[in-house]
PDB file of C-alpha atoms in Angstrom:
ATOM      1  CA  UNK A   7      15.090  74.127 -26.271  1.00  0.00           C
ATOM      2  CA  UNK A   8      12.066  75.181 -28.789  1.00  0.00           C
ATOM      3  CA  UNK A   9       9.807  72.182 -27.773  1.00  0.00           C
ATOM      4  CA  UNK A  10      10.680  70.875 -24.940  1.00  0.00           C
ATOM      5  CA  UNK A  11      12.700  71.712 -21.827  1.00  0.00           C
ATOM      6  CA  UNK A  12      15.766  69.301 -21.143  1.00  0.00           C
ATOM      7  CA  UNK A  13      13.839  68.307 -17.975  1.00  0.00           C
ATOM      8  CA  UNK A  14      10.666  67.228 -20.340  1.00  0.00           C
ATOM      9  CA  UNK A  15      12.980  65.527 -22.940  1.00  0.00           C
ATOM     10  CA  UNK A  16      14.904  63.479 -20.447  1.00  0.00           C
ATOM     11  CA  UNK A  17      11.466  62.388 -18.871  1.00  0.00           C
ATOM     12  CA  UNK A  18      10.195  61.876 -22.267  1.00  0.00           C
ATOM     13  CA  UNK A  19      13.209  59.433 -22.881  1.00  0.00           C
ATOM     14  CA  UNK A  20      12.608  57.745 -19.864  1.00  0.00           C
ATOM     15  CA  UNK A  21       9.352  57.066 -20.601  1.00  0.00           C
ATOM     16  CA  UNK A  22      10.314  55.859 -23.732  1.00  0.00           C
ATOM     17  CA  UNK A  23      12.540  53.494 -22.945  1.00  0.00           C
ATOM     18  CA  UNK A  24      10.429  52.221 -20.463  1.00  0.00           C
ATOM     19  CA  UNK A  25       7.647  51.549 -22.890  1.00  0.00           C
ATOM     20  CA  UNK A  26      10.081  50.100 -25.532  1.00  0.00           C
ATOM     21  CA  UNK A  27      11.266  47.532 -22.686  1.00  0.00           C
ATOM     22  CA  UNK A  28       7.756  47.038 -21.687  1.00  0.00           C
ATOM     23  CA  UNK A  29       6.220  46.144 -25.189  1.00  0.00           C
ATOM     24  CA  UNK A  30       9.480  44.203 -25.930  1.00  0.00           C
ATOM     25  CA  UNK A  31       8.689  42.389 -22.882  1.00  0.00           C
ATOM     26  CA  UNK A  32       4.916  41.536 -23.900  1.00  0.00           C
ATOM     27  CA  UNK A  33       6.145  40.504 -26.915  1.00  0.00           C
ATOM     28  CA  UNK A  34       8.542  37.796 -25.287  1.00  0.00           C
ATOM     29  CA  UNK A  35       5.831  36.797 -23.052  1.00  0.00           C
ATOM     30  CA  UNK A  36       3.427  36.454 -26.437  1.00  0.00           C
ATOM     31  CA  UNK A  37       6.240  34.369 -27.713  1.00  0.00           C
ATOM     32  CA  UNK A  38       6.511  32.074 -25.118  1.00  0.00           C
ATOM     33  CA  UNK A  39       2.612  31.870 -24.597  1.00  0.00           C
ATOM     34  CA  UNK A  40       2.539  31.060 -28.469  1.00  0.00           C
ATOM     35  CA  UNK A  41       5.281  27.929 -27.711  1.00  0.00           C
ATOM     36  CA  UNK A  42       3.736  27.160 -24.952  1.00  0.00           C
ATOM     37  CA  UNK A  43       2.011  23.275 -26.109  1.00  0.00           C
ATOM     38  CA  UNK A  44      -1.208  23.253 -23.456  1.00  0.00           C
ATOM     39  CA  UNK A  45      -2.556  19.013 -24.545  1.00  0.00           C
ATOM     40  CA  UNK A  46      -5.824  18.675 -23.272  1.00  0.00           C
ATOM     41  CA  UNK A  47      -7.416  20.597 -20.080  1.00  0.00           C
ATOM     42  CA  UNK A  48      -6.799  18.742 -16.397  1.00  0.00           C
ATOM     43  CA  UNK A  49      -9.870  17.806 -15.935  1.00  0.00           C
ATOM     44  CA  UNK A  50      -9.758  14.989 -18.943  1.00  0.00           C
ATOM     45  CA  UNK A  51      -6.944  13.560 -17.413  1.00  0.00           C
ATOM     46  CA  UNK A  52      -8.001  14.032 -13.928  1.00  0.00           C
ATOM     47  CA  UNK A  53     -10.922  11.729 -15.135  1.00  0.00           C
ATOM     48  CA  UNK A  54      -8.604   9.234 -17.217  1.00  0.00           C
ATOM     49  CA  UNK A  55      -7.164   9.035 -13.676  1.00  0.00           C
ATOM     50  CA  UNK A  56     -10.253   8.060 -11.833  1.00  0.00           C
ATOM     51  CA  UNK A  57     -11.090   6.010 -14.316  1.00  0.00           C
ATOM     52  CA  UNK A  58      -7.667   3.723 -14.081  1.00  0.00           C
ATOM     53  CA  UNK A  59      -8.104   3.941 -10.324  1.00  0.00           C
ATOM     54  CA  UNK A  60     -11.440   2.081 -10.623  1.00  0.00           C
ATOM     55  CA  UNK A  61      -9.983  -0.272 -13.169  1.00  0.00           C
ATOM     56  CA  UNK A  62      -7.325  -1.046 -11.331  1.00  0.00           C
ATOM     57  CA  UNK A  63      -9.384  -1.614  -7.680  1.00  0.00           C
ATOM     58  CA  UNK A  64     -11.561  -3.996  -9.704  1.00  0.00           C
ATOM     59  CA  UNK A  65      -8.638  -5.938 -11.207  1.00  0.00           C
ATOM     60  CA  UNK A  66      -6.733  -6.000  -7.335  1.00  0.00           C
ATOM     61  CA  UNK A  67     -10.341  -7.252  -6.052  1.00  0.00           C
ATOM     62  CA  UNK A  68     -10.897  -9.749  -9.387  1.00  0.00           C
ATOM     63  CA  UNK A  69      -7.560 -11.337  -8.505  1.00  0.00           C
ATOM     64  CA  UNK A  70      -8.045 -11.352  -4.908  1.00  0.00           C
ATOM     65  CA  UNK A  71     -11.186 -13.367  -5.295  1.00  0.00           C
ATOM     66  CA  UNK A  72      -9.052 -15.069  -7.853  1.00  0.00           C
ATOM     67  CA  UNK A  73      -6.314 -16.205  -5.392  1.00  0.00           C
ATOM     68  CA  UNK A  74      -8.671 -17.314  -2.605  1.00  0.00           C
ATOM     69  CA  UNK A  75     -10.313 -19.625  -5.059  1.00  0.00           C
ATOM     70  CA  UNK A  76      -6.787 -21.259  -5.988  1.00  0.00           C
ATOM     71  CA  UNK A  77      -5.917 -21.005  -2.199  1.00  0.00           C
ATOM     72  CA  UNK A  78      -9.407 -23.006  -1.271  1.00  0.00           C
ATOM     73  CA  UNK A  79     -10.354 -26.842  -1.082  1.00  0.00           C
ATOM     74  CA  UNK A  80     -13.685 -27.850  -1.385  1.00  0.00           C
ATOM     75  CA  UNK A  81     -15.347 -30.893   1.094  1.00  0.00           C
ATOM     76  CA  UNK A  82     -15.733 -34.162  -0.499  1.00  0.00           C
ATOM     77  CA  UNK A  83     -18.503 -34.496   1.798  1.00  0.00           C
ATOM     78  CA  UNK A  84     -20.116 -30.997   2.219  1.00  0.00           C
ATOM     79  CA  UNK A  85     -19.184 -29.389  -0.852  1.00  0.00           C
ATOM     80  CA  UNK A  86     -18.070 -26.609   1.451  1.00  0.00           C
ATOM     81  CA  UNK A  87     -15.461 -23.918   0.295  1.00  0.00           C
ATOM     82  CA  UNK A  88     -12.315 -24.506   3.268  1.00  0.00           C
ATOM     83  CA  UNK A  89      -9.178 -22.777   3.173  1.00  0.00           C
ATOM     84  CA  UNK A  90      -5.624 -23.439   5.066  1.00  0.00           C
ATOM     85  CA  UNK A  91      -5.475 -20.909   7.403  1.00  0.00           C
ATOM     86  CA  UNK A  92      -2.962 -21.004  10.517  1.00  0.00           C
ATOM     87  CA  UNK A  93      -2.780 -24.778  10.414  1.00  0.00           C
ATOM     88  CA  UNK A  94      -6.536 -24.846  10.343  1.00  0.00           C
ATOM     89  CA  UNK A  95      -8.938 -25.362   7.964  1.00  0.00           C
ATOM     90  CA  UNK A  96     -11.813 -22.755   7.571  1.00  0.00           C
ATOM     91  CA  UNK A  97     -14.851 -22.238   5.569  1.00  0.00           C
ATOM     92  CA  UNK A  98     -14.528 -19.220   3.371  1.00  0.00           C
ATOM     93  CA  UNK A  99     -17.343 -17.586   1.481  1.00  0.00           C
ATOM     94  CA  UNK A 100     -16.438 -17.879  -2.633  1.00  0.00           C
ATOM     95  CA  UNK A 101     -18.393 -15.096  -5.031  1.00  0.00           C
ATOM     96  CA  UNK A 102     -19.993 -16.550  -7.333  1.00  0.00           C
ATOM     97  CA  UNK A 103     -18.328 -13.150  -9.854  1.00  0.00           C
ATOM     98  CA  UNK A 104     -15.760 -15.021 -10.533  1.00  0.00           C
ATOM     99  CA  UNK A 105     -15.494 -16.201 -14.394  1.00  0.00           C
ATOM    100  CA  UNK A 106     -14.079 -19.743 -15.272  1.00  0.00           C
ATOM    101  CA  UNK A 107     -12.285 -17.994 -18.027  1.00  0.00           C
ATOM    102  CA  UNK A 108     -10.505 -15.649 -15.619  1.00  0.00           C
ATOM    103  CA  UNK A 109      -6.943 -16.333 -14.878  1.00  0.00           C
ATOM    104  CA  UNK A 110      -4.953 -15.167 -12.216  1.00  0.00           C
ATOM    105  CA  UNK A 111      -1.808 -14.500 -14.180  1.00  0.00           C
ATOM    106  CA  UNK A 112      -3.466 -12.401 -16.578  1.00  0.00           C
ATOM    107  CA  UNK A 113      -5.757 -10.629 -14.341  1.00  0.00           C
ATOM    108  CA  UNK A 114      -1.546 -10.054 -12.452  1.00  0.00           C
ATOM    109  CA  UNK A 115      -0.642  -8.997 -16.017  1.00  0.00           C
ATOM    110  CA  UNK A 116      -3.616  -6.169 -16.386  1.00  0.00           C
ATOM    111  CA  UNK A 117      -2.804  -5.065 -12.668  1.00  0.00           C
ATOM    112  CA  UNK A 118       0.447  -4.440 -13.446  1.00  0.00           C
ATOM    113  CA  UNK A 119      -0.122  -2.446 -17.023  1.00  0.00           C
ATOM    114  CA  UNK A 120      -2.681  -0.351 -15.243  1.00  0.00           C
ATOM    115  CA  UNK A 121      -0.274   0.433 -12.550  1.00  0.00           C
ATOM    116  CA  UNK A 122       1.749   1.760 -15.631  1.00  0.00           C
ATOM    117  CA  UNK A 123      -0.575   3.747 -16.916  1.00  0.00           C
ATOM    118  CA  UNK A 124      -2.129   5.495 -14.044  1.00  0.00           C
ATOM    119  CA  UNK A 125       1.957   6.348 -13.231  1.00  0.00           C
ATOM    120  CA  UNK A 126       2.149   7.376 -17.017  1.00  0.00           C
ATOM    121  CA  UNK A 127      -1.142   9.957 -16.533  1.00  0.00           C
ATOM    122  CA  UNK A 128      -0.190  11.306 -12.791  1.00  0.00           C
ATOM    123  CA  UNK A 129       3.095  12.307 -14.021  1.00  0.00           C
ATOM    124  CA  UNK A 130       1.220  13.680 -17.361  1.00  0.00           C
ATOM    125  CA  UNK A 131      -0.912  15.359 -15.252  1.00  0.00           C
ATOM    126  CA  UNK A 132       1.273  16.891 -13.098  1.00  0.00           C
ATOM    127  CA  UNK A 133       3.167  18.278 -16.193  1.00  0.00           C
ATOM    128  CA  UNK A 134      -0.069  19.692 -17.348  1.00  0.00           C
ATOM    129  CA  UNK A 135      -0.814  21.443 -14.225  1.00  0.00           C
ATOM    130  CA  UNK A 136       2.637  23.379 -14.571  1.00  0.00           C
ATOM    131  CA  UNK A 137       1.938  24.323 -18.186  1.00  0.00           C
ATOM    132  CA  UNK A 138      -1.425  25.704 -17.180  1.00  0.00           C
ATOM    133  CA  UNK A 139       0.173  27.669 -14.313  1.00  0.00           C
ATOM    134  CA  UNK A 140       3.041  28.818 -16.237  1.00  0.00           C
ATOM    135  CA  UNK A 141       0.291  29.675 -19.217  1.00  0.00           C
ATOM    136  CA  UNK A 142      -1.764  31.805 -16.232  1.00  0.00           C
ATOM    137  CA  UNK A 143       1.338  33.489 -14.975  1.00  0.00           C
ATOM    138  CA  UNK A 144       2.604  34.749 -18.269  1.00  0.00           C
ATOM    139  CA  UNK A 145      -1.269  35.799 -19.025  1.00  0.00           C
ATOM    140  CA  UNK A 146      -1.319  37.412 -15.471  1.00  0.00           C
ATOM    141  CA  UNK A 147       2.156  39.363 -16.213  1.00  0.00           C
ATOM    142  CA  UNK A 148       1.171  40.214 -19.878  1.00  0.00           C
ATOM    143  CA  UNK A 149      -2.074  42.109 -18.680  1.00  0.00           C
ATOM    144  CA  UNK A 150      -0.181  43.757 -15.851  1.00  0.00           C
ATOM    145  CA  UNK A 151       2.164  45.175 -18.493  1.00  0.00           C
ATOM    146  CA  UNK A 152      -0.765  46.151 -20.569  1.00  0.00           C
ATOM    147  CA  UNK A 153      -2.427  47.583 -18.040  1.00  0.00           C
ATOM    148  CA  UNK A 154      -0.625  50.896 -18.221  1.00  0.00           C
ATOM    149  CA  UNK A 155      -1.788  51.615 -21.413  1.00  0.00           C
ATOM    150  CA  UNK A 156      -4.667  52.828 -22.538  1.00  0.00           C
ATOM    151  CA  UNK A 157      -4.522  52.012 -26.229  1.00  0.00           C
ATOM    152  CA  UNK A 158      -1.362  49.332 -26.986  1.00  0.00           C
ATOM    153  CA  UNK A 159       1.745  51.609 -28.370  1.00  0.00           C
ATOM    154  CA  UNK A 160       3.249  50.454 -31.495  1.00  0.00           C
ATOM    155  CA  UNK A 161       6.773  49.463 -30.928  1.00  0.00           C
ATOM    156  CA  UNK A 162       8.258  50.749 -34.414  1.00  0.00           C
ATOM    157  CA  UNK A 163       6.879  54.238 -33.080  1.00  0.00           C
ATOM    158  CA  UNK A 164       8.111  54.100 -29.749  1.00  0.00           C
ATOM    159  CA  UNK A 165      11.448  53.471 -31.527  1.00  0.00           C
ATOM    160  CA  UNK A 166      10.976  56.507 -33.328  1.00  0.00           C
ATOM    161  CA  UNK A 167       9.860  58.572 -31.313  1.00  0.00           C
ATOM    162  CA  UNK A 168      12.793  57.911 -29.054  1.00  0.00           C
ATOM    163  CA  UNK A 169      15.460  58.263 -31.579  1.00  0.00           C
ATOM    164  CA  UNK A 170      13.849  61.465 -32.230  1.00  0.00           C
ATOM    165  CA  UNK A 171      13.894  63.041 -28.441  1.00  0.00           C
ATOM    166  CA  UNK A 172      17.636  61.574 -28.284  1.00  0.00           C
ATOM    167  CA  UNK A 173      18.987  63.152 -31.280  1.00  0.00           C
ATOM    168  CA  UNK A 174      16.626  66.344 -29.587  1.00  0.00           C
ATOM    169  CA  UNK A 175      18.542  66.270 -26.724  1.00  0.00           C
ATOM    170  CA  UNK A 176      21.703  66.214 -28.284  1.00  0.00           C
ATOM    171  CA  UNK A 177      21.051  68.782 -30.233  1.00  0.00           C
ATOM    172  CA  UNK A 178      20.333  70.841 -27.965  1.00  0.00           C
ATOM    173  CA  UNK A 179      23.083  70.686 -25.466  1.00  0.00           C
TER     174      UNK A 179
END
C-alpha cells in the first residue's frame, strides 16, 4: 500500500463509481432532454384557446338569433316580431345583427368545426403542459446531479481513474 491505504482505495472506488453512475445518468437525462420535441410555449395555445372560445360563443349566439328569426312570425297588421310560445303567441325583440346572408345550417356547420378544434387544442395543450413538466423535471434532476460538482468530471477519466484504483487494489492484496 505505497499510495493509498486499502481503506482510501476502497473509498476512492466508491466514489468513483458513484460519479461514473452519476455523469452516466446526466448524460441519459441530456439525451432525453435533447428528444424531448417542446412545439410552441402554453401560453400560444392557451390564447388559440381563448380565441376559439370567443369564436365559438359568437357563432352559438349568431345561430341563436338565427333560430329565433326562423322560429318568429311577423303581424300582417303591426309588423310586430311574434313567436309560438306555450300555445301563445308573443312579441319577441329581433337584433337587427343578423345578416340576410347568414344561414343557420352553416353558422351549425362552423359551431360544430370549432367545437373540433378547441377539443383538438385542449388536448394539444394538455400534452404540452406534460412535456414542459417532464422538460422541468429532468432540468431540475440534471442540476441536482450537477450540483455535487464543482467543475463537471470527464467521464473517460473517471473510467480511468477507476480502472486504475481497481487494478491498485488488486494489486495490492
Amino acid at each position: 500500500w505505497d499510495q493509498y491505504s486499502q481503506e482510501e482505495t476502497k473509498e476512492t472506488i466508491t466514489e468513483l463509481e458513484n460519479c461514473l453512475t452519476e455523469m452516466n445518468d446526466c448524460q441519459k437525462i441530456q439525451r432525453k432532454l435533447d428528444s424531448l420535441e417542446i412545439p410552441e410555449g402554453s401560453e400560444a395555445f392557451k390564447n388559440r384557446i381563448t380565441d376559439l372560445e370567443n369564436k365559438l360563443q359568437d357563432s352559438k349566439n349568431l345561430y341563436d338569433r338565427l333560430k329565433l328569426e326562423k322560429e318568429s312570425y311577423t303581424c300582417p297588421c303591426c309588423s310586430a316580431k311574434l313567436k309560438l310560445q306555450d300555445s301563445t303567441l308573443v312579441e319577441v325583440q329581433l337584433e337587427k345583427s343578423v345578416q340576410k346572408g347568414d344561414n343557420i345550417e352553416d353558422v351549425k356547420e362552423q359551431i360544430k368545426s370549432l367545437r373540433n378544434s378547441l377539443e383538438s387544442e385542449k388536448a394539444r395543450l394538455t400534452d404540452i403542459i406534460m412535456l414542459e413538466k417532464k422538460h422541468k423535471e429532468l432540468e431540475t434532476r440534471k442540476k441536482d446531479i450537477l450540483k455535487n460538482y464543482e467543475n463537471l468530471p470527464n467521464i473517460e477519466e473517471v473510467k480511468e481513474d477507476l480502472e486504475y484504483m481497481r487494478e491498485y487494489l488488486l494489486e495490492n492484496k
